[in-house]
Coordinates of C-alpha atoms in Angstrom, one line a residue:
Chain A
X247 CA -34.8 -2.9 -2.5
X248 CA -32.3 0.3 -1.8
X249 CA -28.4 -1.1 -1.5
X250 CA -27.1 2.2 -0.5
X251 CA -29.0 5.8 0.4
X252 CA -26.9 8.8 0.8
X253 CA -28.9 11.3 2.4
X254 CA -28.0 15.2 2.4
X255 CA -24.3 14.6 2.1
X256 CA -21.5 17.1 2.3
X257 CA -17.8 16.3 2.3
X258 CA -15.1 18.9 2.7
X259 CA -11.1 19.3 2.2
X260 CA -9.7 21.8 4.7
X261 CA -13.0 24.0 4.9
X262 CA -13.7 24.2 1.7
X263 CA -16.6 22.2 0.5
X264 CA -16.1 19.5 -2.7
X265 CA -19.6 18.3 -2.0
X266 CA -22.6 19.5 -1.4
X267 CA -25.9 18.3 -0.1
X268 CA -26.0 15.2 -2.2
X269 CA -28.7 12.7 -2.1
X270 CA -28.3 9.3 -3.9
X271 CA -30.7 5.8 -4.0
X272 CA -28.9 2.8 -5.2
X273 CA -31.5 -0.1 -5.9
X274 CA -30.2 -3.8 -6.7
X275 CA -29.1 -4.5 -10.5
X276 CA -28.9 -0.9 -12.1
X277 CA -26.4 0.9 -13.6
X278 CA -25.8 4.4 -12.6
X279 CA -23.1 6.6 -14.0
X280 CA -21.4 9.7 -12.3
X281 CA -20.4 12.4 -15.1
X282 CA -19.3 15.7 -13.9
X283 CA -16.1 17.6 -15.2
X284 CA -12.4 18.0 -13.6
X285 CA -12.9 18.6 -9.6
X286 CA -16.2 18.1 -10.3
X287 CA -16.0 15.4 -7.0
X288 CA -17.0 12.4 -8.1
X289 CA -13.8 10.7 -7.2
X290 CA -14.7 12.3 -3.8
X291 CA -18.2 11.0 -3.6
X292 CA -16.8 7.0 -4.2
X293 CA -14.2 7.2 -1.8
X294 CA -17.2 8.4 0.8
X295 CA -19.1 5.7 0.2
X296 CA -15.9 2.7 -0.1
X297 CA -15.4 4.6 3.8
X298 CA -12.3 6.4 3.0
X299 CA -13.4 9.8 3.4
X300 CA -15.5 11.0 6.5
X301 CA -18.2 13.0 5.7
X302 CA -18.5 16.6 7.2
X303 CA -22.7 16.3 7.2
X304 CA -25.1 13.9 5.8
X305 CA -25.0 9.9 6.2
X306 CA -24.3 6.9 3.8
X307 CA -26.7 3.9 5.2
X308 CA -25.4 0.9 3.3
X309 CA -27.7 -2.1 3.2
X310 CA -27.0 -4.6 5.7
X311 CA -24.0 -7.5 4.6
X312 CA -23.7 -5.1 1.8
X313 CA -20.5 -6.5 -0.6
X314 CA -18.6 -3.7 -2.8
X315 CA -16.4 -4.5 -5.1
X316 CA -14.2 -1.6 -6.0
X317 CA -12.1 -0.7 -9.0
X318 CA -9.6 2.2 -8.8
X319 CA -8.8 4.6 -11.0
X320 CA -5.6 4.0 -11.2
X321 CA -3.4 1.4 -9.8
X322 CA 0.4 2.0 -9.4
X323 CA 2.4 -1.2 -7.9
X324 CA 5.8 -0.5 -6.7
X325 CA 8.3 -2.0 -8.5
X326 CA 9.4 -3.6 -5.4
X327 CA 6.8 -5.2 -5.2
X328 CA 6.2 -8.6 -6.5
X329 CA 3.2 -10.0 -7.3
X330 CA 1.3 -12.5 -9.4
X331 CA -2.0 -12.6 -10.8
X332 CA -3.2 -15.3 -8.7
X333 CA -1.7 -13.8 -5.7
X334 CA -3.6 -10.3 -6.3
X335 CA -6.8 -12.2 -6.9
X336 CA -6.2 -13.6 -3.3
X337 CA -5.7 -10.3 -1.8
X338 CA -7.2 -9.7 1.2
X339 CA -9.2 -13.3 0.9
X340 CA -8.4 -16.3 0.3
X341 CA -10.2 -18.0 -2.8
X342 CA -10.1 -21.0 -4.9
X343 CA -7.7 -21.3 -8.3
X344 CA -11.2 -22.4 -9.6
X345 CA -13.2 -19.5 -8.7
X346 CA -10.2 -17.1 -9.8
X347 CA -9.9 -18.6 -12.9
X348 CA -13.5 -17.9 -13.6
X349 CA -13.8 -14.5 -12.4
X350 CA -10.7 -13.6 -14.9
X351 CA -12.9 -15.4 -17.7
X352 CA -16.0 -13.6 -16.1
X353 CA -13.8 -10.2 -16.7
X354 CA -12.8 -11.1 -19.6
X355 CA -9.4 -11.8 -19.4
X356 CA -7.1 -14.7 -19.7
X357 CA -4.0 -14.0 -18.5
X358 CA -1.9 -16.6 -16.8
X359 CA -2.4 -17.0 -13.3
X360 CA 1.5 -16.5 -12.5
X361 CA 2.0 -13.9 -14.6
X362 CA 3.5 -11.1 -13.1
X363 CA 1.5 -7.7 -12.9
X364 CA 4.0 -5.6 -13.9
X365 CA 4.1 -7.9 -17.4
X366 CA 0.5 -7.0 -17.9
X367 CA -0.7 -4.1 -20.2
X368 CA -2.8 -1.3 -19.1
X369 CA -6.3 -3.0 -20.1
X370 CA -5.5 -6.4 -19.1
X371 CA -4.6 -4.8 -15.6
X372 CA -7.6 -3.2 -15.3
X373 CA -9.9 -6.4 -15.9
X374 CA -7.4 -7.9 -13.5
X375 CA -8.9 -5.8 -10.9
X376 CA -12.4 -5.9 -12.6
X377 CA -11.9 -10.1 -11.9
X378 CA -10.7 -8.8 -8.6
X379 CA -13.5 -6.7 -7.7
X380 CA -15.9 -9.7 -8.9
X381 CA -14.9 -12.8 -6.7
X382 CA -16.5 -11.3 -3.8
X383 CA -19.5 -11.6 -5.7
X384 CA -20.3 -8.2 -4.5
X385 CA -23.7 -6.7 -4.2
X386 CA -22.5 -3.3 -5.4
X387 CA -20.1 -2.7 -8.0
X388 CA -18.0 0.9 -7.7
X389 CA -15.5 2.0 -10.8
X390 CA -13.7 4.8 -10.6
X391 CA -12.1 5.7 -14.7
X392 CA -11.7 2.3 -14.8
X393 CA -11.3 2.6 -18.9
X394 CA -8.5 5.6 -18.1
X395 CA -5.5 4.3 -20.5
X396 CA -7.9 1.8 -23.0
X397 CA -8.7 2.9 -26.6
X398 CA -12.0 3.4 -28.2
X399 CA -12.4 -0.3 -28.7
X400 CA -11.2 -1.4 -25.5
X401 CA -13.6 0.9 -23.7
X402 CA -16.6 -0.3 -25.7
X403 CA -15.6 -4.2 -25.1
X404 CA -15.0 -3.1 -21.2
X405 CA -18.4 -1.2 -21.0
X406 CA -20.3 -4.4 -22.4
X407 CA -18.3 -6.4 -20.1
X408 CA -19.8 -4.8 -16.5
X409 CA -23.0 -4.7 -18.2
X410 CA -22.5 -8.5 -19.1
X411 CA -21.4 -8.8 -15.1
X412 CA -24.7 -6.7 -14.1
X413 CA -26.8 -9.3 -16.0
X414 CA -25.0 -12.6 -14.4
X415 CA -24.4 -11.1 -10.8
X416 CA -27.5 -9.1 -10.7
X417 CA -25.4 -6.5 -8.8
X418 CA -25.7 -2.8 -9.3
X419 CA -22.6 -0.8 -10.6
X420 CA -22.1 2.7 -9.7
X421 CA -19.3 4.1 -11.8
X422 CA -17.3 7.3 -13.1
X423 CA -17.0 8.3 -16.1
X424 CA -15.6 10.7 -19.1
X425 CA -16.5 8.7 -21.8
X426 CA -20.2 10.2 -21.8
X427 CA -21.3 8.9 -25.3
X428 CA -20.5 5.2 -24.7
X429 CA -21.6 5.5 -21.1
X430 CA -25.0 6.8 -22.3
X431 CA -25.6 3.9 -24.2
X432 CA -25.0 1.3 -20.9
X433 CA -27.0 3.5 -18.3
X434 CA -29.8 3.3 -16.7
X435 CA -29.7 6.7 -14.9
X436 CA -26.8 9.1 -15.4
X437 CA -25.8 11.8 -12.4
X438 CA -24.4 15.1 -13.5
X439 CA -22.1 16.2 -10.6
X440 CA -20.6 19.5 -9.8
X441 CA -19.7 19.4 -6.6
X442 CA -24.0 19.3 -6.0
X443 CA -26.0 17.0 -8.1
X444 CA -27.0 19.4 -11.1
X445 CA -29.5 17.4 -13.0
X446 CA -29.9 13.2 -12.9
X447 CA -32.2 11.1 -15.2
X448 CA -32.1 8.8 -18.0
X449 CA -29.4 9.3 -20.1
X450 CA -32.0 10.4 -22.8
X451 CA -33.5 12.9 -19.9
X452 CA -29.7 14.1 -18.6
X453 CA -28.8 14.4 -22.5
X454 CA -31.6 17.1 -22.8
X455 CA -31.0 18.8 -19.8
X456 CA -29.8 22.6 -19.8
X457 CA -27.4 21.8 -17.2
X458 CA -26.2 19.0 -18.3
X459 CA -25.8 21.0 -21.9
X460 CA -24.2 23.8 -20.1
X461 CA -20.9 21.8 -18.4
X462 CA -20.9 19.2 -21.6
X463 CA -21.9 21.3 -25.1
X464 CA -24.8 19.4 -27.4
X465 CA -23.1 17.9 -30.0
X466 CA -21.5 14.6 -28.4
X467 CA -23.9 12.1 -30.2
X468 CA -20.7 11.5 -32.4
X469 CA -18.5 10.8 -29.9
X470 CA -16.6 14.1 -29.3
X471 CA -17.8 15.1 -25.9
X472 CA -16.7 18.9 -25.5
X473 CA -15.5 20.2 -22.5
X474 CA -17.1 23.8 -22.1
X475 CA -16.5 24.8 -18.3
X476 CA -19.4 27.0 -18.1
X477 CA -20.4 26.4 -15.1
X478 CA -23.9 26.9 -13.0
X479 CA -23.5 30.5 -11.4
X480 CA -24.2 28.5 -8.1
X481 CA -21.6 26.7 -8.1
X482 CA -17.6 26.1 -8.3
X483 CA -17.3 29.8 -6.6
X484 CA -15.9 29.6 -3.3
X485 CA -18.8 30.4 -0.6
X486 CA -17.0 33.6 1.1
Chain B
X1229 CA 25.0 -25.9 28.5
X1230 CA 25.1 -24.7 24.8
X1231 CA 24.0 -21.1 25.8
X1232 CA 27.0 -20.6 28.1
X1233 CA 28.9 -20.1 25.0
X1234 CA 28.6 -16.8 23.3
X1235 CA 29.5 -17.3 20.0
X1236 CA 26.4 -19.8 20.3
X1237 CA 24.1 -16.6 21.7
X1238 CA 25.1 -14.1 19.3
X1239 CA 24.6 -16.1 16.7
X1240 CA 21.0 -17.1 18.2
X1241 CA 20.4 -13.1 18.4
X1242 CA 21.7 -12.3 14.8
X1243 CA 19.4 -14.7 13.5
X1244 CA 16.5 -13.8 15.8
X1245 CA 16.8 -10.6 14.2
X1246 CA 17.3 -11.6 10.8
X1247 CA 13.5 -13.5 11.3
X1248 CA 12.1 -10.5 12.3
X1249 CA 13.3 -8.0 10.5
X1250 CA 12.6 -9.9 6.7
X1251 CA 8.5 -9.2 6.1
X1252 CA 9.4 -5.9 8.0
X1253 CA 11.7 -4.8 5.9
X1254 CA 10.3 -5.9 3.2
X1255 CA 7.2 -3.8 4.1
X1256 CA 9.1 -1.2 4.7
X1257 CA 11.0 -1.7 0.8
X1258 CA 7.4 -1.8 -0.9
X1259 CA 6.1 1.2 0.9
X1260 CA 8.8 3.4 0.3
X1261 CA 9.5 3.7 4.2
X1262 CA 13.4 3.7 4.3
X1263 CA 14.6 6.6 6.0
X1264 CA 11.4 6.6 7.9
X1265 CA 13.0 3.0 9.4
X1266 CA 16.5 5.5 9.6
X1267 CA 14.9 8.0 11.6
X1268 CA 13.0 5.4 14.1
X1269 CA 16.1 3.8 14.9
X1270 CA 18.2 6.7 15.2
X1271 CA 15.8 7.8 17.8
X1272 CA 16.6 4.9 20.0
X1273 CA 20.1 6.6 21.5
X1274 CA 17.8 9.0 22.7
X1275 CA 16.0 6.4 24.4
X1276 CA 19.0 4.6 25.5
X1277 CA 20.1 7.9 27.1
X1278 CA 16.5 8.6 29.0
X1279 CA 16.7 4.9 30.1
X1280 CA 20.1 5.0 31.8
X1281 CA 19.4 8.6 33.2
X1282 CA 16.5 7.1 34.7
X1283 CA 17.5 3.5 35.2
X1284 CA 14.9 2.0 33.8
X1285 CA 15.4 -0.9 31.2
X1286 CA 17.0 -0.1 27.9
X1287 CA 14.5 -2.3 25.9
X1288 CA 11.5 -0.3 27.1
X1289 CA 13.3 3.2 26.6
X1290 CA 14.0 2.4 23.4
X1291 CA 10.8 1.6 22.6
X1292 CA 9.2 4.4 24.0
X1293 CA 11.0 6.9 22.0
X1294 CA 10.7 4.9 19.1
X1295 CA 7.4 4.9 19.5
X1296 CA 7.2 8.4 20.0
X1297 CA 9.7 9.9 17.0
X1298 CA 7.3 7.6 14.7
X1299 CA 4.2 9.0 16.2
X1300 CA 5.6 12.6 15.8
X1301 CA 6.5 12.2 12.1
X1302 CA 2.8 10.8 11.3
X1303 CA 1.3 14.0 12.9
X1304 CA 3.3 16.3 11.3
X1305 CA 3.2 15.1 7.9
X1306 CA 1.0 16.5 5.5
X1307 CA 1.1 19.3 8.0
X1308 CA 3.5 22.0 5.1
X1309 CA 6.7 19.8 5.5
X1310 CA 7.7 17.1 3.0
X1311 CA 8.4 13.6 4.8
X1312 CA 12.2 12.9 3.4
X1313 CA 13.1 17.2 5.1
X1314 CA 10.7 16.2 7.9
X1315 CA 12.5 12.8 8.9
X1316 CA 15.7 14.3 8.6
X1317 CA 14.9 17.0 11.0
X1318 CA 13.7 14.3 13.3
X1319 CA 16.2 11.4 12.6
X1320 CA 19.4 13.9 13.1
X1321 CA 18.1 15.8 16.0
X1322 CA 17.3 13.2 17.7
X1323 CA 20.5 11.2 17.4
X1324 CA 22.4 14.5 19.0
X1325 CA 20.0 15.0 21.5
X1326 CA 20.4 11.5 22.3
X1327 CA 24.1 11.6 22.0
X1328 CA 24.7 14.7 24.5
X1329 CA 22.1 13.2 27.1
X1330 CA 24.3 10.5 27.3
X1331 CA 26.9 12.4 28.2
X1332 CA 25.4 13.5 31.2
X1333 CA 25.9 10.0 32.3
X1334 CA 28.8 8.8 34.4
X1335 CA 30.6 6.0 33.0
X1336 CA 28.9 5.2 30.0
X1337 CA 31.1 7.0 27.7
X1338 CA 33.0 3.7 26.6
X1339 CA 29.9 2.1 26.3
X1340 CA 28.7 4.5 23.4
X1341 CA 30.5 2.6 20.8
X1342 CA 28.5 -0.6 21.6
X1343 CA 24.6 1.7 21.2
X1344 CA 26.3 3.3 18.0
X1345 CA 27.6 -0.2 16.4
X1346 CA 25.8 -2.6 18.5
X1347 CA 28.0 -5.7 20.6
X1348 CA 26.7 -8.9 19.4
X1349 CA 29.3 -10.8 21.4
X1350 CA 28.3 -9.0 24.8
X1351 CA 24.7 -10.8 24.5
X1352 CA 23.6 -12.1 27.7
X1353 CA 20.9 -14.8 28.4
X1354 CA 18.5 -12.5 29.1
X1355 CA 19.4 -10.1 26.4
X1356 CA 18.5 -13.5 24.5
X1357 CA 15.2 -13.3 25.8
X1358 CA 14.3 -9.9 24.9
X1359 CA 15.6 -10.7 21.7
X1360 CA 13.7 -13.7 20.8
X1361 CA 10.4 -12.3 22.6
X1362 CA 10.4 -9.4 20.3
X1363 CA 11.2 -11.0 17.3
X1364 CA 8.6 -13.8 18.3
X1365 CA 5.8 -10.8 19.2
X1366 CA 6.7 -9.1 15.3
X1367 CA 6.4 -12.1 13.4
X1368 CA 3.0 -13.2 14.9
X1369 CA 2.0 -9.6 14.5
X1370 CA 2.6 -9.8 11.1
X1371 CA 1.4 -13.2 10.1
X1372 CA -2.2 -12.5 11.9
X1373 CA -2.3 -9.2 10.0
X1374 CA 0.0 -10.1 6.5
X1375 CA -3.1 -10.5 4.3
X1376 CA -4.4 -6.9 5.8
X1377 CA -1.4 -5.0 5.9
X1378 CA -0.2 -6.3 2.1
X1379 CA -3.9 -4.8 0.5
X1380 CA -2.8 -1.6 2.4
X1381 CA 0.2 -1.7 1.1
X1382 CA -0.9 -2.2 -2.3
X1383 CA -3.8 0.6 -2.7
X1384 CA -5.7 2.4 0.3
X1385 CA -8.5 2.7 -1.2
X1386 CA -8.6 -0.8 -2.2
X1387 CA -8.1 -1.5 1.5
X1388 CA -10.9 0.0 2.6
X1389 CA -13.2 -1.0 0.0
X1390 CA -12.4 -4.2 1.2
X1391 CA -13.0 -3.4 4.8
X1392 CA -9.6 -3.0 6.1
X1393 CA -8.5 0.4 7.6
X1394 CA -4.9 1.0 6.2
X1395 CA -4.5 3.8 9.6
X1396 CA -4.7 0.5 11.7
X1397 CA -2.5 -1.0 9.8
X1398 CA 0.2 1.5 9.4
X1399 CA -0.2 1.9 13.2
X1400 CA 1.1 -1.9 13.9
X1401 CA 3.5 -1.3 11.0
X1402 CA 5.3 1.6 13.5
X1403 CA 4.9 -0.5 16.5
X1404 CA 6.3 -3.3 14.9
X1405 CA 9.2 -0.9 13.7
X1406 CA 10.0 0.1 17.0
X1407 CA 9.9 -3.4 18.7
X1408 CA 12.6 -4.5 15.9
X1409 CA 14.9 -1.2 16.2
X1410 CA 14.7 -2.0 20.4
X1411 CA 15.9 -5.8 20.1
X1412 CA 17.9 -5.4 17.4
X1413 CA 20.1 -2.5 19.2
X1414 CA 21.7 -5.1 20.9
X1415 CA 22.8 -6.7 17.7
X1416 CA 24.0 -4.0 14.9
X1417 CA 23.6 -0.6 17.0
X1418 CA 21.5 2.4 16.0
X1419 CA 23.4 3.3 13.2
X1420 CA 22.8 0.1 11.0
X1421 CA 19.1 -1.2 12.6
X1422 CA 18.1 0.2 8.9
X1423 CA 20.3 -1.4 7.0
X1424 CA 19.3 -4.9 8.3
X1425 CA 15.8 -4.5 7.5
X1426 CA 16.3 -3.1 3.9
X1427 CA 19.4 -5.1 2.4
X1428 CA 18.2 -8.0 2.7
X1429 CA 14.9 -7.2 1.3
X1430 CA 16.2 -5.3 -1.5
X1431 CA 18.6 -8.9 -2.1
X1432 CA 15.6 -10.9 -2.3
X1433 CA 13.5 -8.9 -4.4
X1434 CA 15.7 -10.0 -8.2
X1435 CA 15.0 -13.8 -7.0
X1436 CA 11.3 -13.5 -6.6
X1437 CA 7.7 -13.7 -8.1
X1438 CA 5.5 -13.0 -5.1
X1439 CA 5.8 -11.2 -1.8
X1440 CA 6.1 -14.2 0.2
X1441 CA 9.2 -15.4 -1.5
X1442 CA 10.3 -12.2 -0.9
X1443 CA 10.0 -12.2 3.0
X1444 CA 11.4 -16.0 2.9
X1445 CA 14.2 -15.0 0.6
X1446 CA 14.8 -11.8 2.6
X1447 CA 14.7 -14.1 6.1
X1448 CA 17.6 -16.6 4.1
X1449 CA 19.8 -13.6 2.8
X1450 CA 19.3 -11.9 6.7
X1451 CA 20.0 -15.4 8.5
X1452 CA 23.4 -15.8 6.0
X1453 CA 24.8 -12.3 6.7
X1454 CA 24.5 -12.4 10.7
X1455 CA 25.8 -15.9 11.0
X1456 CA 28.2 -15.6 8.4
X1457 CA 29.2 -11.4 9.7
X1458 CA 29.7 -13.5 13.2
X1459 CA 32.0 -16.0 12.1
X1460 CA 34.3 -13.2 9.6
X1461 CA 34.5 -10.8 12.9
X1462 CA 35.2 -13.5 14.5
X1463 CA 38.6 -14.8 12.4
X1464 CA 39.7 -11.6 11.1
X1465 CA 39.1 -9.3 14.4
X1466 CA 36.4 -6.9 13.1
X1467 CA 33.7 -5.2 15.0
X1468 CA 31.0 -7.7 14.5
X1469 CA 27.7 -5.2 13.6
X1470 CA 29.8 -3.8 10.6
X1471 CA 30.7 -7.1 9.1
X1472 CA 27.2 -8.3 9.6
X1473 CA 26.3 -5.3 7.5
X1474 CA 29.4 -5.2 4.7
X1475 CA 28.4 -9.0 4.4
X1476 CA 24.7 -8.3 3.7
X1477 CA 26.0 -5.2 1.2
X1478 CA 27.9 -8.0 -0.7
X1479 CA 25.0 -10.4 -0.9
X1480 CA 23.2 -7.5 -2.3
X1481 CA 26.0 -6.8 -5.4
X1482 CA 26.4 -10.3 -5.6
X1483 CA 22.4 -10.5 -6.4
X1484 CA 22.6 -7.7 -9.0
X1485 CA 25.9 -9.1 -10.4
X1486 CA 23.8 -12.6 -10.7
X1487 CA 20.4 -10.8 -12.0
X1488 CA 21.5 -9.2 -14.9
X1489 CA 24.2 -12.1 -15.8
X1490 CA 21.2 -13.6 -16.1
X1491 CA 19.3 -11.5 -18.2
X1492 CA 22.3 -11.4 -20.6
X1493 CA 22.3 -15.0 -21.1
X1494 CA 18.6 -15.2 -21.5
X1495 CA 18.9 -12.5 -24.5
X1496 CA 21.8 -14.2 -25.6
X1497 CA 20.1 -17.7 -26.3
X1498 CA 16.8 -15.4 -27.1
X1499 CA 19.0 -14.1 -30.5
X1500 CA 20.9 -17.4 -30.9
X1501 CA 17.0 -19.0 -31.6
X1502 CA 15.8 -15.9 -33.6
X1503 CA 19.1 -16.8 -35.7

């Protein structure tokens, strides 16, 4: 069954396209990963589907009474603002301190309830709004860098968190990443992105790929992926 | 009957105010919207001035303009000027525009004082009214939409993920805005309509742990400077809208005097156990 089915999408910023004719199946329980470098827009292509951005050409169809749960990149709360755990858990809905509690255990998280979020540190934060993101009980999972800030360790324990998530919710996560050797290992189909969709497989399949060599290097079995902006000569060049 | 005395309505407008203007404000303190609040309710002489000109109601001149000033800035943001050189432009002009149409007015030129500083005293019965419809129409606005409007606030991305559009809600934020800065002209005057929706809400913020403490906390510190502003004017012969303010300035350094005495002691008694 296909949750979401972007079909020959562009999305542009002041006339100049960020991306181009992109087509994208989401089915029910799979992990798919967006890699891509700097600019690449694959921040671009989540905030089309959450509805954010309107699309120049192309459509998103979303299946119907389709849940998202989104995780941002990067969340920066005023200092003016206070605000517990419990109280961001309950933002926009209401939900039980039962339920709430187990979605932080579900993230993997224990904070306490009335902590404030400013008190938290960066990864605890983030599975904060992981727990958030999962007491909707959402069909579709989006993260955008959520692991931006955690070290090697963290990242691994996050990454065998959502796919711990995908095997109790049985919802399909569609995330972004830079950390392409431990995102490899949780995939079930990686997307290379550059501003089109240059090559999209297995991770074993992507890994092989000339493309996918030619924006990343070879040698990031080890961990050390390389950043070598050679770029297709289709694309990145503005269209005159 | 009680409202025929009018200590008894101003006080009954100071605190209708007050109501209104706490989740607001403190709207406005999260989302960094300060001077945009400045430049909405410096707009509203110019609106007092096309009301009079045309004798229509103050209330809806007010709003009109208000309306209008806050639509302008949203257009023309993003559009190569910067917000804070944008709503100066916009907050200045339109106080001097407003300032000389008003002049073209016959006999209003005593009664400038009372726009600038607001007359609290001067509050009629159905002044009262307006008041208390506004301030009833903001605070039902923003308890059907506080859930919405706080995930805007927070993240818009988040918003929309979560099916809210945080344009809607930004929209009712500026309406809002512009219904508070017409009722509370009345009260405090264009000049310091801002500073009654952000002291208060920058007082409550040391004393609270969620954002509805805030807007309660901000209501309590809101209610005590117009009633208490009211009384001090009162005994001591100062213009009323001032006192409300200088009042609400003191609660404020009075917070931050009691917030970090506070956080002394705590360290003080942290080290005493760590002895």
């Amino acid at each position: 069954m296909k949750l979401l089915s972007i079909d020959a999408l562009d999305v542009a910023f002041g006339g100049h396209l960020v991306l181009e004719d992109i087509h994208l199946d989401l089915a029910r329980g799979e992990i798919v990963t967006i890699v891509g470098p700097n600019g690449s827009g694959k921040t671009t292509l989540l905030k089309s589907i959450i509805g954010a951005l309107t699309p120049r050409r192309g459509r998103i169809e979303k299946a119907s009474g389709l849940v998202v749960g989104y995780v941002p990149q990067r969340l920066h709360l005023d200092a003016t603002l206070p605000m517990t755990v419990s109280r961001l858990m309950r933002l926009p809905r209401r939900h039980s301190a039962h339920d709430i509690e187990s979605a932080l255990r579900r993230a993997g998280v224990t904070p306490q309830a009335d902590s404030q979020i400013n008190d938290l540190s960066g990864g605890q934060f983030q599975r904060v709004l992981l727990a958030r993101a999962l007491l909707s009980s959402p069909d579709l999972l989006i993260l955008d860098e959520a692991t931006q800030g955690l070290d090697q360790q963290g990242m691994a324990d996050f990454y065998r968190q959502i796919e711990r998530v995908r095997q109790e919710l049985g919802c399909a996560v569609l995330m972004v990443s830079h950390e392409l050797h431990v995102v490899m290992r949780t995939s079930d189909r990686v997307i290379c992105l550059n501003r089109s969709i240059c090559c999209a497989g297995t991770p074993e399949g992507v890994a092989a790929s000339p493309a996918y060599r030619a924006m990343f290097g070879h040698d990031d079995d080890d961990g050390m992926a390389l950043y070598r902006h050679h770029h297709t000569p289709t694309s990145l060049e503005p269209s005159p | 009957m009680i409202l025929d005395d009018f200590l008894v309505r101003a006080t009954l407008a100071g605190v209708g105010v007050a109501l209104a203007a706490a989740p607001l404000g403190c709207l406005v303190v999260w989302r960094r919207m300060a001077f945009f609040g400045d430049a909405t309710a410096h707009a509203a002489i110019l609106g007092v001035a096309l009301a009079l000109l045309m004798s229509m109601s103050i209330f809806a001149g007010v709003l009109v303009v208000s309306l209008l000033m806050a639509t302008i800035v949203s257009l023309l943001s993003g559009k190569g000027y910067a917000m804070d050189t944008l709503l100066g432009v916009m907050a200045h002009s339109s106080l001097a525009l407003g300032l000389v149409a008003v002049s073209f007015v016959s006999g209003v030129r005593l009664d400038l004082m009372a726009y600038l500083f607001g007359d609290i005293l001067a509050v009629g019965k159905a002044d009262l009214a307006v008041i208390w419809g506004g301030a009833a129409l903001v605070m039902a606005l923003m308890g059907w939409r506080w859930s919405r409007l706080l995930t805007a606030t927070l993240n818009a991305d988040l918003a929309f993920a979560s099916g809210i559009d945080p344009r809607r809600e930004q929209l009712i934020l500026t309406l809002s805005l512009a219904i508070v800065v017409a009722v509370a002209l009345k009260v405090v005057g264009v000049l310091l309509i801002a500073a009654l929706l952000i002291i208060p809400a920058a007082t409550a913020r040391t004393f609270s742990r969620t954002p509805e403490t805030m807007v309660v906390a901000a209501a309590l510190v809101g209610m005590t400077a117009a009633v208490g502003g009211l009384q001090t004017a009162y005994w001591f012969d100062t213009p009323t809208g001032p006192t409300i303010v200088s009042l609400a300035a003191a609660l404020f350094a009075l917070a931050g005097v009691i917030a970090n005495a506070r956080r002394l002691l705590w360290r003080a008694m942290a080290s005493r156990a760590g002895r």
